[in-house]
CSV table of C-alpha atoms and ligand atoms in Angstrom, one decimal:
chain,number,residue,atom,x,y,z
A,275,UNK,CA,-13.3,17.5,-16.1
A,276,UNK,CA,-10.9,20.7,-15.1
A,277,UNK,CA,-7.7,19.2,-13.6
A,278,UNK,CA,-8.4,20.1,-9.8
A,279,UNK,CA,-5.2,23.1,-8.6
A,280,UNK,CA,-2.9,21.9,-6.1
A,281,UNK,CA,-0.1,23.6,-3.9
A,282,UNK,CA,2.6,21.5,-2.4
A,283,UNK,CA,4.0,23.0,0.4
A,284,UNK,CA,7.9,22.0,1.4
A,285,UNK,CA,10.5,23.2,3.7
A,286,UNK,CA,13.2,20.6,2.2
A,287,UNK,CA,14.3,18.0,-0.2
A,288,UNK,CA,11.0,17.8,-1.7
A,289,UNK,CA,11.1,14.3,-3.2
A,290,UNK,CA,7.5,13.6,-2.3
A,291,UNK,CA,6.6,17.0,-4.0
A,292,UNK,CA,8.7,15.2,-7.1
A,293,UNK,CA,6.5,12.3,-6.9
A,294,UNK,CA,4.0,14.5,-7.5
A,295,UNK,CA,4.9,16.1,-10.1
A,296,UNK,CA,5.8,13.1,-12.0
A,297,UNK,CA,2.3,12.0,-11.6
A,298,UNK,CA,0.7,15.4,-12.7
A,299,UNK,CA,2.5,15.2,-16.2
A,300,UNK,CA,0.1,12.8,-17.2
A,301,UNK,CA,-2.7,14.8,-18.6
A,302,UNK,CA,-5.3,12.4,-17.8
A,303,UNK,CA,-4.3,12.6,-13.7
A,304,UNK,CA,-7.2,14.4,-12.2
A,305,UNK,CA,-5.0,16.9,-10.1
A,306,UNK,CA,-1.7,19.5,-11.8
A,307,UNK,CA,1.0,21.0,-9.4
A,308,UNK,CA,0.1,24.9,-10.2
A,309,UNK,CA,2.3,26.1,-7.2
A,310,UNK,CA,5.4,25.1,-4.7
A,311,UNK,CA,5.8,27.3,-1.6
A,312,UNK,CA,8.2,26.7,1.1
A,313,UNK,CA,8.9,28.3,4.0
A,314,UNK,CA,13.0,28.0,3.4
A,315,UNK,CA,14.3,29.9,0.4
A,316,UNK,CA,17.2,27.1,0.0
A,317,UNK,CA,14.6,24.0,0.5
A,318,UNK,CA,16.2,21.7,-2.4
A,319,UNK,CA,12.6,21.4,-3.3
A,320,UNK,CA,12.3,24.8,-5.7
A,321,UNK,CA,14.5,23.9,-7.8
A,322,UNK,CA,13.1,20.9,-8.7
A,323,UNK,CA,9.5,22.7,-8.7
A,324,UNK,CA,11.6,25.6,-11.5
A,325,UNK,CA,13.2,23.3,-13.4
A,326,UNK,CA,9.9,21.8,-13.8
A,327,UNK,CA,8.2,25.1,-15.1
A,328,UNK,CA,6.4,25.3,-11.7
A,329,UNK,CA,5.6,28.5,-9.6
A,330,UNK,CA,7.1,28.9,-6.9
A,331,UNK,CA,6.5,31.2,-3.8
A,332,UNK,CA,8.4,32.0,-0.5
A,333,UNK,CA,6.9,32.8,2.6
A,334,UNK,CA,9.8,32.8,5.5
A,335,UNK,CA,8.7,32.1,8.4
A,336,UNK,CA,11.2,33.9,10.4
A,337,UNK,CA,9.8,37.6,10.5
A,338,UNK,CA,6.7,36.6,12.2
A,339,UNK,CA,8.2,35.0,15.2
A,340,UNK,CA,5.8,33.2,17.0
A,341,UNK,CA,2.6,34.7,15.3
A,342,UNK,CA,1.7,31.6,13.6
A,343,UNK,CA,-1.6,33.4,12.7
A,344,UNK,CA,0.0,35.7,10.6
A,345,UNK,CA,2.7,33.3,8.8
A,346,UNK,CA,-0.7,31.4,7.7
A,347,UNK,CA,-2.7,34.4,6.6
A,348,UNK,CA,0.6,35.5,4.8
A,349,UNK,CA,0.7,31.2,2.9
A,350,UNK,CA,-3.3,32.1,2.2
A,351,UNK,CA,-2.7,35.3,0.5
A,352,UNK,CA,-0.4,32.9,-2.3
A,353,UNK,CA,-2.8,30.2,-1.6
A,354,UNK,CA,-5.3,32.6,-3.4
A,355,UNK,CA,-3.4,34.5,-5.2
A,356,UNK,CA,-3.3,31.0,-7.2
A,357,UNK,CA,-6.5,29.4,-7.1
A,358,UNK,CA,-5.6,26.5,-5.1
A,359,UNK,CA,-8.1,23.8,-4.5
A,360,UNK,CA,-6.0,21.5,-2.9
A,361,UNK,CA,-3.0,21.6,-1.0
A,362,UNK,CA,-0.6,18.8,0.0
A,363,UNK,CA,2.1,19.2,2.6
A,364,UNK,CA,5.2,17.3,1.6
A,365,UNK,CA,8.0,17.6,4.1
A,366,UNK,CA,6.5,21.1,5.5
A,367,UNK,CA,8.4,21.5,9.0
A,368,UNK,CA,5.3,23.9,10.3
A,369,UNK,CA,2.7,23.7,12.3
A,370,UNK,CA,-0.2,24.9,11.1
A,371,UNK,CA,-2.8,27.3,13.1
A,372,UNK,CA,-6.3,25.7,14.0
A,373,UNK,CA,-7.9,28.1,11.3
A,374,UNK,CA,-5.9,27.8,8.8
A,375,UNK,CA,-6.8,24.4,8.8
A,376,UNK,CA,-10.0,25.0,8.8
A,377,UNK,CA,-10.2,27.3,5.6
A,378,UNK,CA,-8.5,23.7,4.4
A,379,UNK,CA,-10.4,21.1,6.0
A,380,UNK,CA,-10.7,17.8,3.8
A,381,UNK,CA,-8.8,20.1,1.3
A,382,UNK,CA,-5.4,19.7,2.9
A,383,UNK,CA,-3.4,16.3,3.1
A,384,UNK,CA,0.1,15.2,4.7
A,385,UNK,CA,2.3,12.5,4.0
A,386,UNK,CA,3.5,11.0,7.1
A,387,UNK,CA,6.4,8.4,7.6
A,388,UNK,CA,5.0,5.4,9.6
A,389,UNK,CA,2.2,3.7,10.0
A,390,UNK,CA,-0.5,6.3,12.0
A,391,UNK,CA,-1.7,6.7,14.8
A,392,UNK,CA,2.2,4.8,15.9
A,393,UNK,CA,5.4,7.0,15.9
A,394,UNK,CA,3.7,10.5,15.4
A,395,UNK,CA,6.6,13.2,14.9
A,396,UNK,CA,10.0,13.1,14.2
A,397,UNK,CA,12.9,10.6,13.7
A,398,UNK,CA,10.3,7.7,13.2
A,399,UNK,CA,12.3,5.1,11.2
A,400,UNK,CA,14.7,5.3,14.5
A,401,UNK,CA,11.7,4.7,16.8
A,402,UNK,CA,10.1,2.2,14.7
A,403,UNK,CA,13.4,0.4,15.1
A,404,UNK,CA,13.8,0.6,18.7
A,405,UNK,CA,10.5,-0.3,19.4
A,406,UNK,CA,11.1,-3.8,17.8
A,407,UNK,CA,8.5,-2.8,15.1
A,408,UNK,CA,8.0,-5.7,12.8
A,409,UNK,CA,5.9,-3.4,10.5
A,410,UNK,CA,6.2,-0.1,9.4
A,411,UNK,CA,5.3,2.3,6.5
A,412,UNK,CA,3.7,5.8,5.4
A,413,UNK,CA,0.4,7.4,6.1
A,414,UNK,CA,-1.4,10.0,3.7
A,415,UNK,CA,-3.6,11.7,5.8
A,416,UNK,CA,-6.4,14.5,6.2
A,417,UNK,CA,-4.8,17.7,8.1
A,418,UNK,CA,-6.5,18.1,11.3
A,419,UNK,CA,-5.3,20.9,14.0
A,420,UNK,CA,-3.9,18.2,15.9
A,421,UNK,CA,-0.4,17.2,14.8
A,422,UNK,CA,0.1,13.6,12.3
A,423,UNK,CA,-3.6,13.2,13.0
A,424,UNK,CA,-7.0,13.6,10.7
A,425,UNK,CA,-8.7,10.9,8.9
A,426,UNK,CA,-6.6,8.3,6.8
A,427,UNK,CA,-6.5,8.3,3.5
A,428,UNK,CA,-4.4,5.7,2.5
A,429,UNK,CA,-1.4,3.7,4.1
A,430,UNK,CA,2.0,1.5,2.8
A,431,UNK,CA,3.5,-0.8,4.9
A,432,UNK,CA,7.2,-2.6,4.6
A,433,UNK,CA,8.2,-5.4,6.7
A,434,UNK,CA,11.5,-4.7,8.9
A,435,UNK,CA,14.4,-6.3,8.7
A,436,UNK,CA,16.4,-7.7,10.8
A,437,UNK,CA,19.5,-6.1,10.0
A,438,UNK,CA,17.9,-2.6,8.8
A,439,UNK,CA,19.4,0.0,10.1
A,440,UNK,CA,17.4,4.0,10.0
A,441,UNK,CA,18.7,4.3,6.4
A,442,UNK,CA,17.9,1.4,4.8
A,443,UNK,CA,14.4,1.7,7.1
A,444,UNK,CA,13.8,5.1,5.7
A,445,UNK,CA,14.7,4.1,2.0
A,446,UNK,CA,12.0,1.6,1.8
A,447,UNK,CA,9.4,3.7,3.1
A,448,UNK,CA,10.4,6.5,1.2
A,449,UNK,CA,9.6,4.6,-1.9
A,450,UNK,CA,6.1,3.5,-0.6
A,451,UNK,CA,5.5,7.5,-0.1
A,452,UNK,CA,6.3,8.0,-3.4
A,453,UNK,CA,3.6,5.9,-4.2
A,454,UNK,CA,1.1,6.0,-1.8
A,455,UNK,CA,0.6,10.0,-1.9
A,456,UNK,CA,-0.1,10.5,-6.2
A,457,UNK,CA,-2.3,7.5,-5.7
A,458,UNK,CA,-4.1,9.5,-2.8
A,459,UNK,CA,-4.1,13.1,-4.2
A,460,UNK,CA,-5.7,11.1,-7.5
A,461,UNK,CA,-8.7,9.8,-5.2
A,462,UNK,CA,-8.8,13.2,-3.9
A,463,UNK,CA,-8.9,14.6,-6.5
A,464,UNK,CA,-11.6,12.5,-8.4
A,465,UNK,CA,-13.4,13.4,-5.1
A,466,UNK,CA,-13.6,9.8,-4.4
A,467,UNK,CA,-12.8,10.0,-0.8
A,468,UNK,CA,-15.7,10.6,1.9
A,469,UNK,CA,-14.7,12.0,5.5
A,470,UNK,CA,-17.1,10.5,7.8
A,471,UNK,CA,-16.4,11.3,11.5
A,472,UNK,CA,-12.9,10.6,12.3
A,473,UNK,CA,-12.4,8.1,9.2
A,474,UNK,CA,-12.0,8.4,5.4
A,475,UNK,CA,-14.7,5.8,2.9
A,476,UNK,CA,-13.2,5.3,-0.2
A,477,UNK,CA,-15.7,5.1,-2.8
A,478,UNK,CA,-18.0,3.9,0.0
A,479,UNK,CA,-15.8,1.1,1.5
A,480,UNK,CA,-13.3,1.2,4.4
A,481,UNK,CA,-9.6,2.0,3.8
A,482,UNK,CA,-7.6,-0.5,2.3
A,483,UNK,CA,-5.4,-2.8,4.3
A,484,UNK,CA,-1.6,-1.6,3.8
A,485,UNK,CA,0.1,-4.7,3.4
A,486,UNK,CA,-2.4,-5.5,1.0
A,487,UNK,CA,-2.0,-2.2,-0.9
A,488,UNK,CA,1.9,-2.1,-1.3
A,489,UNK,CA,3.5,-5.7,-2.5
A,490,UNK,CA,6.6,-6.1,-0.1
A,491,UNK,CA,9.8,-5.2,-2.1
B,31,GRF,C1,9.1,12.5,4.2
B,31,GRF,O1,9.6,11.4,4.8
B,31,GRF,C2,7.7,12.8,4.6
B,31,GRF,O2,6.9,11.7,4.9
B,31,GRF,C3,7.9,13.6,5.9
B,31,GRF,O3,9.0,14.4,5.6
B,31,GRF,C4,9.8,13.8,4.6
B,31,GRF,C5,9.9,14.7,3.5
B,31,GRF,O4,10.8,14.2,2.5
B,31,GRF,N1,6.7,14.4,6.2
B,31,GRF,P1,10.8,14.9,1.1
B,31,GRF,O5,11.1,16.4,1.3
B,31,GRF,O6,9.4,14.7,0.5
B,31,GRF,O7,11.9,14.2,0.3
């Protein structure tokens, strides 16, 4: 079976994109990274994505304003320029224009630090902490136009700590991201995964439970 062509999009670090990759080198992972484009022409991400014999691509998004329309069209033109079948937003600080998602839809995923639907947006691992949350994780999810929203693919979960502070927090989920999003670009990408109204059926069955998925570290 051909090795499906992904695109991971960045804007910074990129070490979800390096989890990727990792994955990718083995030649019997359904999915290669063909193409890294970021909106930021210093993201940390690219060079990681050269040094790994990667393509890379820029597309700033600072000369088209507020014209989100056109920033997209200009990401599709590389999108195509590429082949892409599947793109996975890593750390992309963009939103993304309702039809843009749509040339994308159940093609697209994002990796999202806590548990979804809770602590949407930014600075979750500080929320999560103020709200007394005794659980918390990483989401891999569909894109939808709606921000950190779109069916679930798969979720990790960590237990908090009592003395965690945001770092330590945002450590331990980092490390179930790293995990959670090759193992859901691989179901993906073995077009395992089923979008039924609002929800994701993973080789028919429900979603699996994320304490059950990720053994707490
Ligand atoms: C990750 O926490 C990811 O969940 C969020 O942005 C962060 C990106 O980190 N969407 P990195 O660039 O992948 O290291």
């Amino acid at each position: 079976m051909s090795r499906q062509r992904v695109a991971v999009l960045i804007s910074g670090r990129g070490s979800n994109m390096a989890a990727l990759i990792a994955a990718a080198k083995d030649q019997s992972y359904p999915a290669e990274i063909v193409l890294v484009l970021s909106n930021k022409a210093d993201a940390g991400g690219l060079v990681t994505a050269r040094d790994n014999g990667i393509a890379t691509e820029i597309v700033d998004h600072t000369p088209f304003g507020k014209d989100r329309v056109a920033f997209d069209a200009a990401m599709q033109t590389k999108l195509e320029t590429h082949c892409i079948d599947l793109v996975c937003l890593a750390g992309f600080m963009r939103l993304l224009s309702p039809g843009f998602v749509g040339l994308w839809q159940n093609r697209m995923l994002n990796i999202h630090p806590a548990l979804l639907p809770a602590f949407k947006g930014l600075d979750t691992h500080r929320r999560a902490l103020a709200a007394g949350a005794k659980m918390h994780g990483a989401t891999v999810h569909f894109v939808v136009p709606e921000m950190d929203a779109g069916p679930i693919i798969m979720q990790g979960a960590v237990a908090v700590r009592p003395d965690d502070t945001e770092a330590s927090l945002s450590a331990r989920v980092l490390a179930v991201e790293h995990r959670i999003y090759p193992a859901s670009l691989r179901l993906v990408a073995e077009n395992r995964v089923a979008v039924v109204g609002d929800h994701c059926l993973i080789d028919g069955a429900p979603v699996p439970d994320p304490v059950a998925l990720i053994p707490q570290q």
